[in-house]
mmCIF file of C-alpha atoms in Angstrom:
data_model
loop_
_atom_site.group_PDB
_atom_site.id
_atom_site.type_symbol
_atom_site.label_atom_id
_atom_site.label_comp_id
_atom_site.label_asym_id
_atom_site.label_seq_id
_atom_site.Cartn_x
_atom_site.Cartn_y
_atom_site.Cartn_z
ATOM 1 C CA UNK K 1 0.000 0.000 0.000
ATOM 2 C CA UNK K 2 1.289 3.458 -0.862
ATOM 3 C CA UNK K 3 2.277 5.760 1.994
ATOM 4 C CA UNK K 4 -0.608 8.266 2.348
ATOM 5 C CA UNK K 5 1.749 10.913 3.750
ATOM 6 C CA UNK K 6 4.146 10.759 0.805
ATOM 7 C CA UNK K 7 4.262 13.721 -1.573
ATOM 8 C CA UNK K 8 4.710 13.569 -5.330
ATOM 9 C CA UNK K 9 7.407 16.264 -5.073
ATOM 10 C CA UNK K 10 9.198 14.722 -2.087
ATOM 11 C CA UNK K 11 13.000 14.457 -2.371
ATOM 12 C CA UNK K 12 14.697 11.054 -2.620
ATOM 13 C CA UNK K 13 14.770 9.132 0.646
ATOM 14 C CA UNK K 14 18.452 8.909 1.510
ATOM 15 C CA UNK K 15 17.790 7.622 5.052
ATOM 16 C CA UNK K 16 16.022 4.376 5.888
ATOM 17 C CA UNK K 17 13.096 5.406 8.115
ATOM 18 C CA UNK K 18 12.486 1.906 9.509
ATOM 19 C CA UNK K 19 16.160 1.440 10.361
ATOM 20 C CA UNK K 20 16.200 4.812 12.056
ATOM 21 C CA UNK K 21 13.226 3.892 14.250
ATOM 22 C CA UNK K 22 14.901 0.584 15.130
ATOM 23 C CA UNK K 23 18.207 2.249 16.006
ATOM 24 C CA UNK K 24 16.473 4.803 18.227
ATOM 25 C CA UNK K 25 14.539 2.071 20.011
ATOM 26 C CA UNK K 26 17.763 0.111 20.515
ATOM 27 C CA UNK K 27 19.540 3.141 21.976
ATOM 28 C CA UNK K 28 16.751 4.159 24.352
ATOM 29 C CA UNK K 29 17.547 1.811 27.261
ATOM 30 C CA UNK K 30 21.086 3.121 27.879
ATOM 31 C CA UNK K 31 20.913 6.482 26.173
ATOM 32 C CA UNK K 32 21.979 8.337 29.304
ATOM 33 C CA UNK K 33 25.395 6.651 29.155
ATOM 34 C CA UNK K 34 26.103 8.224 25.754
ATOM 35 C CA UNK K 35 24.126 11.483 25.802
ATOM 36 C CA UNK K 36 27.031 13.932 26.118
ATOM 37 C CA UNK K 37 26.534 15.298 22.607
ATOM 38 C CA UNK K 38 22.783 15.834 23.031
ATOM 39 C CA UNK K 39 23.437 17.469 26.406
ATOM 40 C CA UNK K 40 25.984 19.836 24.834
ATOM 41 C CA UNK K 41 23.488 20.797 22.129
ATOM 42 C CA UNK K 42 20.743 21.239 24.727
ATOM 43 C CA UNK K 43 22.963 23.525 26.811
ATOM 44 C CA UNK K 44 23.592 25.727 23.784
ATOM 45 C CA UNK K 45 19.895 25.846 22.899
ATOM 46 C CA UNK K 46 19.010 26.962 26.426
ATOM 47 C CA UNK K 47 21.794 29.564 26.395
ATOM 48 C CA UNK K 48 20.368 30.996 23.190
ATOM 49 C CA UNK K 49 16.892 30.910 24.643
ATOM 50 C CA UNK K 50 18.187 32.961 27.576
ATOM 51 C CA UNK K 51 19.354 35.608 25.097
ATOM 52 C CA UNK K 52 15.743 36.371 24.178
ATOM 53 C CA UNK K 53 13.436 38.634 26.182
ATOM 54 C CA UNK K 54 10.312 36.673 25.274
ATOM 55 C CA UNK K 55 8.364 34.418 27.609
ATOM 56 C CA UNK K 56 7.318 31.124 26.026
ATOM 57 C CA UNK K 57 4.413 28.978 27.163
ATOM 58 C CA UNK K 58 3.910 26.099 24.690
ATOM 59 C CA UNK K 59 6.988 24.276 23.410
ATOM 60 C CA UNK K 60 7.570 21.382 21.032
ATOM 61 C CA UNK K 61 10.654 19.255 21.693
ATOM 62 C CA UNK K 62 11.249 17.752 18.252
ATOM 63 C CA UNK K 63 13.436 14.657 18.363
ATOM 64 C CA UNK K 64 13.104 14.475 22.122
ATOM 65 C CA UNK K 65 15.219 11.373 22.876
ATOM 66 C CA UNK K 66 14.453 10.492 26.514
ATOM 67 C CA UNK K 67 12.868 13.890 27.223
ATOM 68 C CA UNK K 68 15.856 15.487 28.939
ATOM 69 C CA UNK K 69 15.686 18.813 27.083
ATOM 70 C CA UNK K 70 11.903 18.956 27.389
ATOM 71 C CA UNK K 71 12.208 18.458 31.144
ATOM 72 C CA UNK K 72 14.458 21.493 31.359
ATOM 73 C CA UNK K 73 11.917 23.554 29.435
ATOM 74 C CA UNK K 74 9.117 22.313 31.675
ATOM 75 C CA UNK K 75 11.178 23.403 34.701
ATOM 76 C CA UNK K 76 10.956 26.919 33.269
ATOM 77 C CA UNK K 77 7.181 26.783 33.399
ATOM 78 C CA UNK K 78 6.456 25.763 29.801
ATOM 79 C CA UNK K 79 3.928 23.206 28.657
ATOM 80 C CA UNK K 80 6.056 20.799 26.592
ATOM 81 C CA UNK K 81 4.938 18.435 23.847
ATOM 82 C CA UNK K 82 7.549 15.819 22.994
ATOM 83 C CA UNK K 83 7.947 14.036 19.651
ATOM 84 C CA UNK K 84 10.422 11.462 18.419
ATOM 85 C CA UNK K 85 10.760 9.095 15.468
ATOM 86 C CA UNK K 86 11.492 6.259 17.897
ATOM 87 C CA UNK K 87 8.602 4.607 19.733
ATOM 88 C CA UNK K 88 10.569 4.021 22.941
ATOM 89 C CA UNK K 89 11.988 7.533 23.108
ATOM 90 C CA UNK K 90 8.533 9.007 22.505
ATOM 91 C CA UNK K 91 7.117 6.782 25.248
ATOM 92 C CA UNK K 92 9.879 7.691 27.718
ATOM 93 C CA UNK K 93 9.127 11.389 27.206
ATOM 94 C CA UNK K 94 5.343 10.902 27.271
ATOM 95 C CA UNK K 95 5.153 12.184 23.720
ATOM 96 C CA UNK K 96 4.157 11.425 20.151
ATOM 97 C CA UNK K 97 5.948 9.139 17.705
ATOM 98 C CA UNK K 98 6.415 10.866 14.353
ATOM 99 C CA UNK K 99 9.115 11.775 11.856
ATOM 100 C CA UNK K 100 10.295 15.379 11.837
ATOM 101 C CA UNK K 101 9.179 15.848 8.243
ATOM 102 C CA UNK K 102 5.720 14.353 8.950
ATOM 103 C CA UNK K 103 4.388 16.319 11.920
ATOM 104 C CA UNK K 104 0.803 15.663 13.071
ATOM 105 C CA UNK K 105 0.305 18.939 14.948
ATOM 106 C CA UNK K 106 -2.191 21.672 14.109
ATOM 107 C CA UNK K 107 -1.147 25.027 12.716
ATOM 108 C CA UNK K 108 0.049 27.588 15.275
ATOM 109 C CA UNK K 109 0.173 25.079 18.152
ATOM 110 C CA UNK K 110 3.444 26.305 19.715
ATOM 111 C CA UNK K 111 5.334 29.497 20.410
ATOM 112 C CA UNK K 112 8.656 27.632 20.688
ATOM 113 C CA UNK K 113 10.088 24.648 18.798
ATOM 114 C CA UNK K 114 13.427 23.183 19.840
ATOM 115 C CA UNK K 115 15.302 20.281 18.273
ATOM 116 C CA UNK K 116 18.522 18.729 19.582
ATOM 117 C CA UNK K 117 20.628 16.359 17.534
ATOM 118 C CA UNK K 118 18.233 14.935 14.944
ATOM 119 C CA UNK K 119 17.801 17.186 11.901
ATOM 120 C CA UNK K 120 20.925 15.733 10.261
ATOM 121 C CA UNK K 121 19.005 12.416 10.008
ATOM 122 C CA UNK K 122 15.878 13.738 8.282
ATOM 123 C CA UNK K 123 15.067 12.874 4.670
ATOM 124 C CA UNK K 124 13.211 16.084 3.835
ATOM 125 C CA UNK K 125 14.869 18.894 5.774
ATOM 126 C CA UNK K 126 13.139 21.732 3.835
ATOM 127 C CA UNK K 127 9.828 19.955 4.443
ATOM 128 C CA UNK K 128 10.594 19.575 8.144
ATOM 129 C CA UNK K 129 11.460 23.266 8.472
ATOM 130 C CA UNK K 130 8.313 24.253 6.592
ATOM 131 C CA UNK K 131 6.267 22.155 9.022
ATOM 132 C CA UNK K 132 8.043 23.759 11.985
ATOM 133 C CA UNK K 133 7.149 27.177 10.637
ATOM 134 C CA UNK K 134 3.538 26.032 10.174
ATOM 135 C CA UNK K 135 3.116 24.753 13.740
ATOM 136 C CA UNK K 136 4.688 27.898 15.197
ATOM 137 C CA UNK K 137 2.503 30.828 16.121
ATOM 138 C CA UNK K 138 3.337 34.185 14.544
ATOM 139 C CA UNK K 139 6.540 35.487 16.139
ATOM 140 C CA UNK K 140 7.282 32.037 17.582
ATOM 141 C CA UNK K 141 10.892 30.910 17.853
ATOM 142 C CA UNK K 142 12.687 27.918 16.339
ATOM 143 C CA UNK K 143 15.998 26.758 17.861
ATOM 144 C CA UNK K 144 17.825 23.665 16.645
ATOM 145 C CA UNK K 145 21.249 22.102 16.833
ATOM 146 C CA UNK K 146 22.772 19.020 15.210
ATOM 147 C CA UNK K 147 26.034 17.578 13.938
ATOM 148 C CA UNK K 148 27.157 19.542 10.899
ATOM 149 C CA UNK K 149 29.842 19.637 8.218
ATOM 150 C CA UNK K 150 33.393 19.231 9.469
ATOM 151 C CA UNK K 151 32.460 16.562 12.011
ATOM 152 C CA UNK K 152 34.022 13.127 12.520
ATOM 153 C CA UNK K 153 36.975 13.696 10.199
ATOM 154 C CA UNK K 154 39.211 11.340 12.176
ATOM 155 C CA UNK K 155 36.669 8.527 12.157
ATOM 156 C CA UNK K 156 35.962 9.079 8.477
ATOM 157 C CA UNK K 157 39.667 8.678 7.674
ATOM 158 C CA UNK K 158 39.957 5.553 9.854
ATOM 159 C CA UNK K 159 36.903 3.962 8.222
ATOM 160 C CA UNK K 160 38.335 4.706 4.795
ATOM 161 C CA UNK K 161 41.533 2.904 5.804
ATOM 162 C CA UNK K 162 39.430 -0.065 6.940
ATOM 163 C CA UNK K 163 37.641 -0.330 3.610
ATOM 164 C CA UNK K 164 40.853 0.010 1.599
ATOM 165 C CA UNK K 165 42.527 -2.707 3.665
ATOM 166 C CA UNK K 166 39.603 -5.082 3.162
ATOM 167 C CA UNK K 167 39.733 -4.462 -0.620
ATOM 168 C CA UNK K 168 35.933 -4.635 -0.908
ATOM 169 C CA UNK K 169 35.241 -1.132 -2.146
ATOM 170 C CA UNK K 170 34.697 2.059 -0.170
ATOM 171 C CA UNK K 171 31.325 2.235 1.600
ATOM 172 C CA UNK K 172 29.410 5.394 2.523
ATOM 173 C CA UNK K 173 29.575 4.987 6.298
ATOM 174 C CA UNK K 174 29.098 8.578 7.494
ATOM 175 C CA UNK K 175 26.100 10.714 6.581
ATOM 176 C CA UNK K 176 26.265 13.728 4.274
ATOM 177 C CA UNK K 177 26.654 16.797 6.484
ATOM 178 C CA UNK K 178 25.075 20.254 6.260
ATOM 179 C CA UNK K 179 27.280 23.330 6.480
ATOM 180 C CA UNK K 180 26.513 26.703 8.039
ATOM 181 C CA UNK K 181 25.760 28.491 4.782
ATOM 182 C CA UNK K 182 23.353 25.805 3.581
ATOM 183 C CA UNK K 183 21.552 25.899 6.942
ATOM 184 C CA UNK K 184 21.148 29.664 6.774
ATOM 185 C CA UNK K 185 19.931 29.483 3.189
ATOM 186 C CA UNK K 186 17.315 26.900 4.196
ATOM 187 C CA UNK K 187 15.952 29.096 6.973
ATOM 188 C CA UNK K 188 15.772 32.043 4.604
ATOM 189 C CA UNK K 189 14.105 30.044 1.853
ATOM 190 C CA UNK K 190 11.448 28.676 4.204
ATOM 191 C CA UNK K 191 10.655 32.225 5.297
ATOM 192 C CA UNK K 192 11.878 32.462 8.868
ATOM 193 C CA UNK K 193 12.431 35.991 10.136
ATOM 194 C CA UNK K 194 15.895 36.940 11.436
ATOM 195 C CA UNK K 195 17.459 33.617 10.414
ATOM 196 C CA UNK K 196 20.830 32.815 11.971
ATOM 197 C CA UNK K 197 23.127 29.832 11.463
ATOM 198 C CA UNK K 198 26.391 29.273 13.291
ATOM 199 C CA UNK K 199 28.469 26.449 14.723
ATOM 200 C CA UNK K 200 30.313 25.452 17.883
ATOM 201 C CA UNK K 201 33.274 23.071 17.750
ATOM 202 C CA UNK K 202 33.387 20.329 20.361
ATOM 203 C CA UNK K 203 36.428 18.060 20.749
ATOM 204 C CA UNK K 204 36.216 14.645 22.411
ATOM 205 C CA UNK K 205 39.305 12.452 22.979
ATOM 206 C CA UNK K 206 39.296 8.698 22.392
ATOM 207 C CA UNK K 207 41.878 5.963 22.733
ATOM 208 C CA UNK K 208 40.073 3.594 20.363
ATOM 209 C CA UNK K 209 37.822 4.301 17.349
ATOM 210 C CA UNK K 210 35.595 1.403 18.396
ATOM 211 C CA UNK K 211 34.724 3.316 21.578
ATOM 212 C CA UNK K 212 33.754 6.300 19.448
ATOM 213 C CA UNK K 213 31.527 4.099 17.300
ATOM 214 C CA UNK K 214 30.030 2.653 20.485
ATOM 215 C CA UNK K 215 29.131 6.166 21.669
ATOM 216 C CA UNK K 216 27.575 7.001 18.307
ATOM 217 C CA UNK K 217 25.527 3.804 18.445
ATOM 218 C CA UNK K 218 24.457 4.645 21.997
ATOM 219 C CA UNK K 219 23.097 8.014 20.928
ATOM 220 C CA UNK K 220 21.352 6.526 17.838
ATOM 221 C CA UNK K 221 23.736 8.317 15.479
ATOM 222 C CA UNK K 222 25.248 5.501 13.411
ATOM 223 C CA UNK K 223 24.754 4.960 9.687
ATOM 224 C CA UNK K 224 21.143 5.238 8.517
ATOM 225 C CA UNK K 225 21.810 5.598 4.791
ATOM 226 C CA UNK K 226 19.373 3.637 2.657
ATOM 227 C CA UNK K 227 21.908 2.609 0.011
ATOM 228 C CA UNK K 228 25.311 2.374 1.615
ATOM 229 C CA UNK K 229 27.574 1.493 4.460
ATOM 230 C CA UNK K 230 25.875 -1.738 5.494
ATOM 231 C CA UNK K 231 28.794 -4.074 4.783
ATOM 232 C CA UNK K 232 30.458 -4.996 8.094
ATOM 233 C CA UNK K 233 34.044 -4.036 8.812
ATOM 234 C CA UNK K 234 36.264 -7.094 8.381
ATOM 235 C CA UNK K 235 38.901 -8.212 10.876
ATOM 236 C CA UNK K 236 41.590 -6.917 8.516
ATOM 237 C CA UNK K 237 39.707 -3.653 8.226
ATOM 238 C CA UNK K 238 39.416 -3.334 11.993
ATOM 239 C CA UNK K 239 43.180 -3.631 12.383
ATOM 240 C CA UNK K 240 43.721 -1.013 9.672
ATOM 241 C CA UNK K 241 41.145 1.303 11.268
ATOM 242 C CA UNK K 242 42.833 1.143 14.655
ATOM 243 C CA UNK K 243 46.279 1.574 13.107
ATOM 244 C CA UNK K 244 45.227 4.691 11.166
ATOM 245 C CA UNK K 245 43.517 6.106 14.255
ATOM 246 C CA UNK K 246 46.586 5.497 16.447
ATOM 247 C CA UNK K 247 48.939 7.099 13.903
ATOM 248 C CA UNK K 248 47.740 10.563 14.875
ATOM 249 C CA UNK K 249 47.330 9.958 18.600
ATOM 250 C CA UNK K 250 48.819 12.128 21.352
ATOM 251 C CA UNK K 251 51.525 10.714 23.645
ATOM 252 C CA UNK K 252 48.843 9.393 26.010
ATOM 253 C CA UNK K 253 47.420 7.254 23.177
ATOM 254 C CA UNK K 254 44.265 9.304 22.746
ATOM 255 C CA UNK K 255 43.145 11.270 19.736
ATOM 256 C CA UNK K 256 40.754 14.208 19.513
ATOM 257 C CA UNK K 257 37.673 13.788 17.342
ATOM 258 C CA UNK K 258 35.754 16.896 16.309
ATOM 259 C CA UNK K 259 32.025 17.449 16.377
ATOM 260 C CA UNK K 260 31.025 20.618 14.546
ATOM 261 C CA UNK K 261 27.681 21.406 16.172
ATOM 262 C CA UNK K 262 25.565 23.466 13.805
ATOM 263 C CA UNK K 263 22.826 25.714 15.206
ATOM 264 C CA UNK K 264 19.856 27.307 13.483
ATOM 265 C CA UNK K 265 17.425 29.894 14.778
ATOM 266 C CA UNK K 266 14.602 31.880 13.272
ATOM 267 C CA UNK K 267 11.285 33.511 14.099
ATOM 268 C CA UNK K 268 7.979 32.652 12.484
ATOM 269 C CA UNK K 269 6.803 35.640 10.432
ATOM 270 C CA UNK K 270 4.017 37.916 11.603
ATOM 271 C CA UNK K 271 1.280 39.223 9.284
ATOM 272 C CA UNK K 272 2.396 42.410 7.603
ATOM 273 C CA UNK K 273 6.062 42.012 8.524
ATOM 274 C CA UNK K 274 8.459 42.334 5.533
ATOM 275 C CA UNK K 275 10.244 39.298 4.127
ATOM 276 C CA UNK K 276 13.252 38.123 6.135
ATOM 277 C CA UNK K 277 16.690 39.630 5.463
ATOM 278 C CA UNK K 278 19.542 37.455 4.198
ATOM 279 C CA UNK K 279 20.770 34.994 6.824
ATOM 280 C CA UNK K 280 23.572 35.808 9.227
ATOM 281 C CA UNK K 281 26.586 33.519 9.327
ATOM 282 C CA UNK K 282 28.581 33.677 12.545
ATOM 283 C CA UNK K 283 31.187 31.068 11.713
ATOM 284 C CA UNK K 284 32.545 28.573 14.202
ATOM 285 C CA UNK K 285 33.732 28.937 17.769
ATOM 286 C CA UNK K 286 35.270 26.395 20.065
ATOM 287 C CA UNK K 287 32.978 25.018 22.793
#
């Protein structure tokens, strides 16, 4: 049976939706052990929220994981609706299971929409942003953060070494990543007012690339591509991966991996307000 929510003009589905739901369900039980990246994004979102003078009452936590960011919003007196593509995450947060580009909420339901760590896994990002704008009330605020371009360069290089050593072709094991300019252009195109895109660089040190992969799996951030990266790493490849990773390690045997955390913000337009100006690009800073 055809999907009744599918659009004729929808972009190609580069991510496997069923696999994504499965991976999120798998990660739910021990998510707290691997949530450092989502916590870092949540901290930044709340810092940016503190920069506004508005009081918000009805918030949507889009891609809520276990509800940790939503709980912090609720502690500020907001009524929070949680939504996640994973059934278990949605249940843990007392929310709704739905994909970010297939929202079931009525127009103008919220004056704040936040999203931490999921928009880089969405098939139709323009569609998701258009839906966010639709569910926001006039002059409502959208704040989001996710892993952006420039992330995981060390792991990418180590995985490439693994594939070359196994001599089975190079697999697409890391997702395509969005850069700051593309994010700002998207906000502007969708029609957000005062669109801003910037990034914060976060370094995390590892002694073994397998531990890094374990953390990514624990936060439901491993490969979800529909047409690539599913061939397992061979034993020969694993040795090559660890060797390449260790080649650039510090004297203590650890190596810094970079997460470029990309942030987007914009206000839903008000009737009679002119079209938004070109987006602002703040560049990167070190977190």
